[in-house]
XYZ file of C-alpha atoms in Angstrom:
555
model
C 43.486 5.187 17.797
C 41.015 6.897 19.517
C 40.504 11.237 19.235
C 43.103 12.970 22.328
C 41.425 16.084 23.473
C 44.084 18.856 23.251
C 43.503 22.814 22.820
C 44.523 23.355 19.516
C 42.702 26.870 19.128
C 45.068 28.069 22.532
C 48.350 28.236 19.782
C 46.344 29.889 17.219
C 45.373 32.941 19.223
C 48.893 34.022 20.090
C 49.799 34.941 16.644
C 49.951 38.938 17.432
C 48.809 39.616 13.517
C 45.380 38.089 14.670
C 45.523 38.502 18.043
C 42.334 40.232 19.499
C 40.713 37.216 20.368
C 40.550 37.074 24.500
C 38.571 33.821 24.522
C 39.736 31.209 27.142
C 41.061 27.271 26.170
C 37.540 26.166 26.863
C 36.535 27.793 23.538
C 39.269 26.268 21.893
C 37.843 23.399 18.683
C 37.255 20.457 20.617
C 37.859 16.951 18.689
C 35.983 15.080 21.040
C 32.650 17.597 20.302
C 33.217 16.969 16.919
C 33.398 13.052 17.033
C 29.977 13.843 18.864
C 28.248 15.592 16.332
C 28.874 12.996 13.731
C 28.230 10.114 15.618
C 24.808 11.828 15.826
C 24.593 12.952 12.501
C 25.781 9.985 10.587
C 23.663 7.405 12.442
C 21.111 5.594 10.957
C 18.337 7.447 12.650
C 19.021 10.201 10.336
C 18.783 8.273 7.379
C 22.149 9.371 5.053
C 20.552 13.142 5.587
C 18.896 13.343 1.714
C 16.756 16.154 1.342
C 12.912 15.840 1.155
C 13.826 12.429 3.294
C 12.336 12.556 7.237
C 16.114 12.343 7.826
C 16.277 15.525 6.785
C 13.148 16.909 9.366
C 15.656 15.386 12.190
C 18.837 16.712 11.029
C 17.753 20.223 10.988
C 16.092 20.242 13.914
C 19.285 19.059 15.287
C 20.806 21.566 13.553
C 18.367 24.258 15.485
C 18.137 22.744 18.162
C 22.299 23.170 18.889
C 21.891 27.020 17.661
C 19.733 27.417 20.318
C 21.381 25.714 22.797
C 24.489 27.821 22.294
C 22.449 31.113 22.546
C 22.926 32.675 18.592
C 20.647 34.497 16.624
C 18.669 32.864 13.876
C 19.313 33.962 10.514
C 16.954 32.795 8.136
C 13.741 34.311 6.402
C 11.630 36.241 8.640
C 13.239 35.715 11.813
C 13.251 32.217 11.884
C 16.436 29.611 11.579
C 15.337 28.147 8.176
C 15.709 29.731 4.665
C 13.285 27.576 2.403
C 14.528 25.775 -0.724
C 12.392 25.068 -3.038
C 13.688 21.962 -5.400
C 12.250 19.992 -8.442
C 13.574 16.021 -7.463
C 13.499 14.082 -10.841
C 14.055 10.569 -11.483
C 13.965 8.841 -14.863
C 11.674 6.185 -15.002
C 11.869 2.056 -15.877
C 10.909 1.011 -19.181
C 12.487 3.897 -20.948
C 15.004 3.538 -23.927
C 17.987 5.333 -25.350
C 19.484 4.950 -28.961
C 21.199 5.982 -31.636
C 20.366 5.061 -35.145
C 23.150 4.665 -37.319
C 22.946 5.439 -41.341
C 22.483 1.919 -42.650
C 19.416 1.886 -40.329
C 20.590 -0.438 -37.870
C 20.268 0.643 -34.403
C 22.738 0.977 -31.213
C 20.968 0.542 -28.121
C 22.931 2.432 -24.911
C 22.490 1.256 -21.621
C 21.865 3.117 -18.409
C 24.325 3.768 -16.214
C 26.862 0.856 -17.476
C 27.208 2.710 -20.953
C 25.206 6.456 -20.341
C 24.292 8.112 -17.605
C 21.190 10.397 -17.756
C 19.280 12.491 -16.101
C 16.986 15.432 -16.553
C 15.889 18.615 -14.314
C 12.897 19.598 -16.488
C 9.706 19.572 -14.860
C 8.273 17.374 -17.446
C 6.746 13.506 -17.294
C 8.606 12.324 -20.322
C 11.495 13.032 -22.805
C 10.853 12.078 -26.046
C 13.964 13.191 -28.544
C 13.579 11.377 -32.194
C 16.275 11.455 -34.392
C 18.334 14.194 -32.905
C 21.616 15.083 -35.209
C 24.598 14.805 -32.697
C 27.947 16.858 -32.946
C 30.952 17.045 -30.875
C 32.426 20.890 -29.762
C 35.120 20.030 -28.452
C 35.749 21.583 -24.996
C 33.152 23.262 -25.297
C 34.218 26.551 -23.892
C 33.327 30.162 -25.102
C 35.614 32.234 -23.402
C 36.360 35.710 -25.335
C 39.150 36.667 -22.679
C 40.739 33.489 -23.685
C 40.856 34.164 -27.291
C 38.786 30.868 -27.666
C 35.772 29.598 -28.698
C 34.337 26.116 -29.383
C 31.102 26.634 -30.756
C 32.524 29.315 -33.987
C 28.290 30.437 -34.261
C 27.124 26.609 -34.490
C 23.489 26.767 -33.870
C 22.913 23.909 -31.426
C 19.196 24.559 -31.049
C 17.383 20.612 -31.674
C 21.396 18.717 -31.611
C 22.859 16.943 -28.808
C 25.878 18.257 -27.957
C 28.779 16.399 -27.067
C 31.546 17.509 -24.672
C 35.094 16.812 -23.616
C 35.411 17.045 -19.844
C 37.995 19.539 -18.391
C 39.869 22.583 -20.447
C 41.518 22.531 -23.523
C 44.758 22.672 -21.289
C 44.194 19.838 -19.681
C 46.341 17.651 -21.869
C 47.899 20.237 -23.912
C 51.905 20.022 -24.758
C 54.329 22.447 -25.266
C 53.129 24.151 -28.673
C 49.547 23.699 -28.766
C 47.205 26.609 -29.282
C 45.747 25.332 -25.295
C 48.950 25.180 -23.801
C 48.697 27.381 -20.617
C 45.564 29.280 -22.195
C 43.662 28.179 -19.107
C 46.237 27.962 -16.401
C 47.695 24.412 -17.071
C 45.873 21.502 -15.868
C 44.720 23.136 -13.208
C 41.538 23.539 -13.992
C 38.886 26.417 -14.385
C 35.644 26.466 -14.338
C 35.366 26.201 -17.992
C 36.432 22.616 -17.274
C 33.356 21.624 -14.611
C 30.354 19.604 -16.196
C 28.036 22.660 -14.737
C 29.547 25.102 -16.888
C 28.721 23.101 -20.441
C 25.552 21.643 -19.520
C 24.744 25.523 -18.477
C 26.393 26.900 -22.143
C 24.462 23.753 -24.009
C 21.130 25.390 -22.699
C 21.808 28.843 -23.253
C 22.723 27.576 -26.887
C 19.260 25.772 -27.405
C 20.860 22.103 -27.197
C 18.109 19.786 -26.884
C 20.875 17.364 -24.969
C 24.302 17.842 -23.573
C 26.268 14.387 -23.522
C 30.722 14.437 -21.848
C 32.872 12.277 -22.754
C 33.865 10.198 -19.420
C 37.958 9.828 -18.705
C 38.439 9.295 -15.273
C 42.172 11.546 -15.259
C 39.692 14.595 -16.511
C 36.841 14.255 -14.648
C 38.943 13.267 -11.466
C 36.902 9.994 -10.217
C 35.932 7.082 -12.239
C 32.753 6.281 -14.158
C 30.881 4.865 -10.940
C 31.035 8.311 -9.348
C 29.852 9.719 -12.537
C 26.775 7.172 -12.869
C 26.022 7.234 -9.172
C 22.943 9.473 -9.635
C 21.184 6.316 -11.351
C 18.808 8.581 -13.267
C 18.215 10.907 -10.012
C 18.590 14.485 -10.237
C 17.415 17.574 -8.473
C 17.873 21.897 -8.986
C 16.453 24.573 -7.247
C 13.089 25.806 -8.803
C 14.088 27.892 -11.573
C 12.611 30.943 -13.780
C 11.259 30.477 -17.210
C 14.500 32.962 -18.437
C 16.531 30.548 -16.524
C 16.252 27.637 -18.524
C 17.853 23.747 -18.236
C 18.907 21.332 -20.959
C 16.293 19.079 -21.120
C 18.546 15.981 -21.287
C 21.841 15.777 -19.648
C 24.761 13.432 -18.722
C 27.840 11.182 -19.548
C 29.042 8.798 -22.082
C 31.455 6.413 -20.673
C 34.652 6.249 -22.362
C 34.858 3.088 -24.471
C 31.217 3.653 -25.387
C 32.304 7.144 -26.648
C 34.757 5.612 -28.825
C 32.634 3.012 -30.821
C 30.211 5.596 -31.109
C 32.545 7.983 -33.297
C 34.309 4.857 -34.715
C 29.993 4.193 -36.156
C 30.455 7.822 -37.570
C 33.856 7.787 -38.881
C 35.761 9.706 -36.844
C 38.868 8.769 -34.606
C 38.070 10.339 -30.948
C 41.306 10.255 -29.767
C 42.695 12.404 -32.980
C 39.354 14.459 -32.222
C 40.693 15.058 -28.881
C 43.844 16.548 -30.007
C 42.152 18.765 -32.241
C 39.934 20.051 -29.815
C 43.320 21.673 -28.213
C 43.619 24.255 -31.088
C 42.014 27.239 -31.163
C 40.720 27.078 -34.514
C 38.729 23.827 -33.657
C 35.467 23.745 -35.780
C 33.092 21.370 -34.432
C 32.403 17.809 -35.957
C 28.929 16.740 -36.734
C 28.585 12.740 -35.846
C 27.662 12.233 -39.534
C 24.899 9.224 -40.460
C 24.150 9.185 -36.567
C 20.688 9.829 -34.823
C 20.185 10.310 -30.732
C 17.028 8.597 -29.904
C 15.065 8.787 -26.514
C 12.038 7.592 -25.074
C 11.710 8.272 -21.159
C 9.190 7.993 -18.427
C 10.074 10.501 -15.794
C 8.947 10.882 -12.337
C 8.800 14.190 -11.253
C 8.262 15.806 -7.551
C 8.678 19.361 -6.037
C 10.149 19.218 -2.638
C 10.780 21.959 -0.108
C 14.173 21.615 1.250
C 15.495 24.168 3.692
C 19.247 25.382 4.431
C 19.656 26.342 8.516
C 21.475 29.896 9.031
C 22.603 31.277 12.582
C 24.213 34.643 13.258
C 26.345 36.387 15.967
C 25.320 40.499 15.305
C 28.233 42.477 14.283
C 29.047 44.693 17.432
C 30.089 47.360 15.397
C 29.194 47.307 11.489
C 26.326 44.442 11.678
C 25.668 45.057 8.074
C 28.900 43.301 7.251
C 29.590 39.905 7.658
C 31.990 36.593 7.805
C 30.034 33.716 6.576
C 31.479 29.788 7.608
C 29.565 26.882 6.397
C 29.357 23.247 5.514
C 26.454 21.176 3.781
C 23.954 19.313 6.140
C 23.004 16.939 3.226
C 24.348 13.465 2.405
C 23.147 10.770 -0.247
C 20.452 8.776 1.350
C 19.692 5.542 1.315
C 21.052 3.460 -2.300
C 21.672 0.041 -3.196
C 22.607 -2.193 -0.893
C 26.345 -2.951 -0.423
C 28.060 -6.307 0.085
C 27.492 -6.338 3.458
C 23.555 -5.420 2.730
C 23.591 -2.130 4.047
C 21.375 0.906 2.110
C 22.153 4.004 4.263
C 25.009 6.271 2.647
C 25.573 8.369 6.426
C 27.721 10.800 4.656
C 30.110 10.969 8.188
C 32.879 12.748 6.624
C 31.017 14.359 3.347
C 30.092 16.382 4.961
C 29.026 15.450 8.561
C 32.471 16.263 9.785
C 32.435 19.825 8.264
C 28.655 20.750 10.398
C 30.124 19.952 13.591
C 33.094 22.088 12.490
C 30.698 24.786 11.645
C 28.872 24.392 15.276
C 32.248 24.078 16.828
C 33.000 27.540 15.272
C 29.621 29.078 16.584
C 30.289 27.666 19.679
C 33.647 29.423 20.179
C 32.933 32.389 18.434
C 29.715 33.024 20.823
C 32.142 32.065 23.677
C 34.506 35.016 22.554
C 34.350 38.897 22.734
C 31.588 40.004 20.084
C 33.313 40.931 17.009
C 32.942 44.441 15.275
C 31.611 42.293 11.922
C 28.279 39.712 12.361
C 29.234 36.191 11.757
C 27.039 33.742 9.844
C 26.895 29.933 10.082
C 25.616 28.531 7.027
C 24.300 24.895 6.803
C 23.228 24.040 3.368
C 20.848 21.333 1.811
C 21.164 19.888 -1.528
C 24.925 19.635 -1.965
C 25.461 16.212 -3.125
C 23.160 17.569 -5.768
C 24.325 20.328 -7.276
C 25.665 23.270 -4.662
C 22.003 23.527 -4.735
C 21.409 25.239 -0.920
C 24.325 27.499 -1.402
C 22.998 28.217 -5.588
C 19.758 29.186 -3.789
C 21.055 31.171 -1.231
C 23.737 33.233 -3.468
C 20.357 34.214 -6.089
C 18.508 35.150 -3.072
C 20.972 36.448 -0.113
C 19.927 37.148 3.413
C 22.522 39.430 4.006
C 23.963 41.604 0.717
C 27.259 39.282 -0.313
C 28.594 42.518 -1.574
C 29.368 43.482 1.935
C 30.242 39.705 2.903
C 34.089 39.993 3.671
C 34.562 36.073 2.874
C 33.014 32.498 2.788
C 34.954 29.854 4.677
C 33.761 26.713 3.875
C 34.318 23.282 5.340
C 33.785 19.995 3.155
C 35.575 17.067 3.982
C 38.583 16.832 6.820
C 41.369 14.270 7.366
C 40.646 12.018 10.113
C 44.508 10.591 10.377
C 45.502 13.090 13.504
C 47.693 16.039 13.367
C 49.434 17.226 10.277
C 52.417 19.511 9.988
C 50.201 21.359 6.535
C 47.411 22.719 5.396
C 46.420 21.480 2.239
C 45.028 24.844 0.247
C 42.955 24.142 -2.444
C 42.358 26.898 -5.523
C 46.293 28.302 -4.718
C 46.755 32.053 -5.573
C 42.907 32.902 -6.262
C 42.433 35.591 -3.444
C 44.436 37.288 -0.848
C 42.598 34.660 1.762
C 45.728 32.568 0.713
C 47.880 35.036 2.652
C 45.536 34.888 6.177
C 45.419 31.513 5.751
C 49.307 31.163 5.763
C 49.485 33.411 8.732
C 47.086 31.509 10.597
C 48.983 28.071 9.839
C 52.334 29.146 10.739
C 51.056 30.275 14.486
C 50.331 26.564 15.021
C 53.835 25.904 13.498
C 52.569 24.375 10.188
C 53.174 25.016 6.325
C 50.798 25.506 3.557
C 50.883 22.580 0.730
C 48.841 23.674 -2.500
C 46.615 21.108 -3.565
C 47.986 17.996 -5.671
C 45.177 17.653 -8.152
C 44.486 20.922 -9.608
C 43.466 19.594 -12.325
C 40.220 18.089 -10.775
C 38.887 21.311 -10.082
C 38.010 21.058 -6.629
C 37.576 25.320 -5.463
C 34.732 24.696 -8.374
C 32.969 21.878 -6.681
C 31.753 22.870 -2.947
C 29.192 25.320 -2.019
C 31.671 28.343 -1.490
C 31.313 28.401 -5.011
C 27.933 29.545 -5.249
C 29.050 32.771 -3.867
C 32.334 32.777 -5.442
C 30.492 33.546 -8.671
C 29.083 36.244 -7.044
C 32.465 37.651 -6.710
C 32.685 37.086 -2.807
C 36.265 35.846 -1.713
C 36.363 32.398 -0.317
C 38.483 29.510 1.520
C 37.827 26.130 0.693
C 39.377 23.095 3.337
C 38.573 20.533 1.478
C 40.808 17.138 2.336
C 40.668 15.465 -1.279
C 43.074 18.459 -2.184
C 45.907 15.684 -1.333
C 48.049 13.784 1.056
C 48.852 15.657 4.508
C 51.902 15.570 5.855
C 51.066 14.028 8.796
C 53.096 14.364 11.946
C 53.040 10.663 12.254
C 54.257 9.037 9.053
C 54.339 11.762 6.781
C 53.489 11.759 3.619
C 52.945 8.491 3.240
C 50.320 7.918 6.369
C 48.739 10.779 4.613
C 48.554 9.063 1.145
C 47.075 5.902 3.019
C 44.720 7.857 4.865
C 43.412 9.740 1.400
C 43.275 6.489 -0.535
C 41.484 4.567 1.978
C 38.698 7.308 2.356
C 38.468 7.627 -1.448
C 37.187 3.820 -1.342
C 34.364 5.306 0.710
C 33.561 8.415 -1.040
C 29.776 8.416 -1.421
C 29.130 5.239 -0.136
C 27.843 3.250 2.982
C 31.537 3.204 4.499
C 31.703 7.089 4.610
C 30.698 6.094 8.499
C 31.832 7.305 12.010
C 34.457 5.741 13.896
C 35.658 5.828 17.192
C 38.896 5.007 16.178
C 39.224 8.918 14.428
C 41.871 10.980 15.450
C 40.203 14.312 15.118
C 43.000 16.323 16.217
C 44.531 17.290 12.738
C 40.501 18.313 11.565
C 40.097 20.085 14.920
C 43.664 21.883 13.801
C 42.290 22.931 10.480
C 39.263 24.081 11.765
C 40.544 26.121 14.474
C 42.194 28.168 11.201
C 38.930 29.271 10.159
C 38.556 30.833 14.337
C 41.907 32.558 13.975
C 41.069 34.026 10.036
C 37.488 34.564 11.070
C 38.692 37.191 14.523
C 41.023 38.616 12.479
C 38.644 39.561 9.513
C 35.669 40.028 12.133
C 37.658 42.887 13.813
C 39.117 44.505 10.924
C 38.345 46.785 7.979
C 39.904 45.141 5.578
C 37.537 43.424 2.740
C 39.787 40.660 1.189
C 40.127 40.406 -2.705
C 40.877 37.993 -6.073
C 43.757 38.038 -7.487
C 44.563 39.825 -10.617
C 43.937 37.134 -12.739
C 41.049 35.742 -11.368
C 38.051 35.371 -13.190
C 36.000 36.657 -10.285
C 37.856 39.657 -9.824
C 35.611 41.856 -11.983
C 32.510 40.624 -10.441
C 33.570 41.692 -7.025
C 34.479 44.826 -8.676
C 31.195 45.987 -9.531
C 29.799 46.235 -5.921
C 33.253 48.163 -4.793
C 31.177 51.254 -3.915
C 29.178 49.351 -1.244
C 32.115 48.914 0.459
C 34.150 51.373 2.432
């Protein structure tokens, strides 16, 4: 069924708590704009939008070009539109080989990307590791608020390090040392492959291998191997340093290889939910690796616009989406290469322009408003990373990040699925902004895969700014046509697509339900754009402190 244009923003601005918003229906979020934006932006002229790709030269001068068209400011370095990125793009080479070599001096070659998954983000032209000892820390997590700790002083410095994906929750029953320790299986971002392959380098690992289950790492082993050797990070200080050699060990491949050093994995795994956990050198075991690796520096760029506060410029309300897809990859079964990246996260841009659009169509608000388009995503938050180390605008004074990533395309829905429940006071706006178009909040189904840890509102999350994530994976809506079940369809049938060649545009879209959610963002965005208030974390969140520190800057 094709998108039905309707005002959906006209409800929203009736709810008197957010009221102050004077902006006629033609500013309302307009499906059929949207539907426009990614036809444009997931064809193949643009490539699957990878960075350092000319697809990415025409998407952001797309990007500008609509900016400019709709008469906003440009709010990147110097005055111009564009804050540069630089990024390292690795690759690891043909011809290479990986290994372990086991104690009666027979050796177990491992495979890449059907048995390991590597990659590297070390600006060097080979990796060369010789008879590395491995051992396994369990979890992996060091987390002194937590009463827990994985490592117990190991010195990791010349081991490879092997992980368990998720927290030590995550399977935990009534009775174990983990059980609730890190809020259930909903996870935290102790649980995200980021965090350990970040606490394996500040250790002095000289590789950081997890374990692969698809329930823990929330998508199977072809998501995890999709990189096919290909990695990239932002350019980083020497006192900033990477692992050199990082990735995953698929499941069954984990198991033989503790089987070769006498251990039982699975009984491993249980262990690893106590808090006394010592970790287990892989006795009689060697990691071996010889690898070519082609190395390039690119210079990506993310695209920022603002509307000037009217009031207090100096404060701000950031929305924002990634520009950046997954390029062209191997062909599919119908011999197609270009991944377009329509939904992931084409759909979320045009929501961002729709916002600018209808926020420059509105009464100027008291607080500027930024619209951030980031690169590098699909790699790593890597835009957003960049931007949160060096900030345009201070993000102690940035009220909130509302990010976009990923909307249903099914048509309207009587929810809002909220993803990362009961972190901030957001949840609360949010809910108020829902029930004015006459629809409920549903937390997400799948806590447990960790999604408010893996978009770019993250990047400034960690800098202790408050954020909203609409992220669609979060679970089934309710839609207003089927119900749950429609919604369930809807979710499963996209997941088939996720990252690859059939994450395309269709006419057949029913935008209305994305055009809903977005229109939220409009309603929270007045509301916080006109106030005083600065939002905050919860009590127990982790990010609470952070935000703390920077309380003085804001009055």
């Amino acid at each position: 069924m094709r998108a039905l244009i309707i005002a959906t923003g006209a409800l929203l601005l009736t709810a008197p708590a957010l009221a102050r918003d004077a902006s006629p229906p033609r500013a309302s979020i307009d499906p059929a704009r949207l539907s426009e934006i990614v036809k444009t932006l997931a064809s193949d002229e643009y490539e699957g939008r990878a960075p350092g790709t000319p697809g990415e030269r025409k998407t952001i001068d797309f990007l500008i070009a609509r900016f400019k068209a709709m008469g906003l400011e440009p709010g990147g370095d110097q005055g111009g539109w564009t804050q540069a990125v630089p990024l390292i793009h690795t690759r690891i080479g043909a011809g290479g080989s990986v290994s372990l070599t086991v104690a009666n001096g027979q050796s177990m070659s491992l495979a890449q990307s059907t048995q390991i998954n590597l990659t590297t983000v070390r600006d060097a032209p080979r990796i060369d590791i010789a008879a590395a000892p491995l051992v396994f820390v369990g979890y992996g997590v060091s987390a002194p608020e937590a009463g827990w700790d994985d490592f117990k002083g190991l010195d990791l410095k010349g081991k490879v390090a092997i992980f368990l994906v998720n927290d030590p929750d995550f399977e935990a029953v009534a009775g174990e040392d983990a059980a609730g320790r890190f809020g259930g299986r909903r996870m935290t971002y102790y649980g995200r492959w980021t965090y350990k392959f970040e606490e394996a380098a500040r250790r002095g690992a000289i590789a950081a291998l997890i374990v692969h289950d698809t329930a823990g790492a929330g998508y199977g082993w072809s998501t995890a191997a999709a990189s096919n050797g290909e990695n990239f990070d932002i350019v980083r200080s020497a006192d900033d340093p990477r692992v050199p050699l990082q990735g995953w060990i698929e499941d069954d491949t984990a198991t033989r290889i503790f089987t070769a050093a006498g251990l039982d994995l699975g009984a491993l795994r249980v262990q690893a939910r106590s808090a006394g956990f010592q970790p287990v050198e892989l006795k009689g075991l060697n990691f071996n690796a010889a690898l070519p690796v082609n190395v390039e520096r690119i210079e990506s760029a993310n695209v920022l616009a603002t509307l000037p506060g009217r009031t207090r410029p100096d404060e701000s309300v950031m929305f924002a989406a990634h520009w950046d897809a997954y390029g062209a990859g191997p062909s599919d079964a119908q011999g197609k290469t270009i991944r377009p990246g329509a939904n992931d996260d084409g759909l979320g841009v045009a929501g961002v322009l729709e916002l600018a659009r209808v926020f420059k169509a509105a009464p100027r608000a008291d607080r500027t408003m930024v619209f951030a388009l980031w690169t590098g995503e699909e790699r790593g938050l890597l835009g957003s990373e960049y931007y949160a180390t060096h900030p345009l605008r201070p993000l102690s004074k940035t009220a909130a990040n509302l990010t976009l990533d990923i909307l249903q395309t099914a048509g309207p829905a009587q929810d809002v699925i909220l993803v990362g429940a009961g972190s901030s006071s957001l949840d609360a706006d949010l809910t108020t902004a829902a029930k004015a178009q006459g629809r409920a909040i549903t937390p997400e189904t799948f806590s447990e895969r960790g999604l408010f840890y893996r978009a770019d509102h993250f990047s400034v999350v960690r800098r202790g700014v408050p954020s909203l994530l609409l992220m669609a994976l979060g679970g089934a809506p309710d839609l207003k046509t089927g119900g749950r079940v429609a919604g369930q369809k809807w979710l499963d049938d996209y997941m088939t697509c996720y990252h690859k060649t059939c994450d395309a545009w269709s006419a057949d879209w029913d935008l209305r339900g994305a055009a809903a959610d977005v229109a939220l963002f409009k309603t929270i965005g007045t509301s916080l754009g006109n106030s005083r208030v600065w939002p905050v974390w919860s009590k127990e969140s982790e990010f609470a402190a952070i935000r703390a520190k920077t309380s003085a800057e804001r009055r």
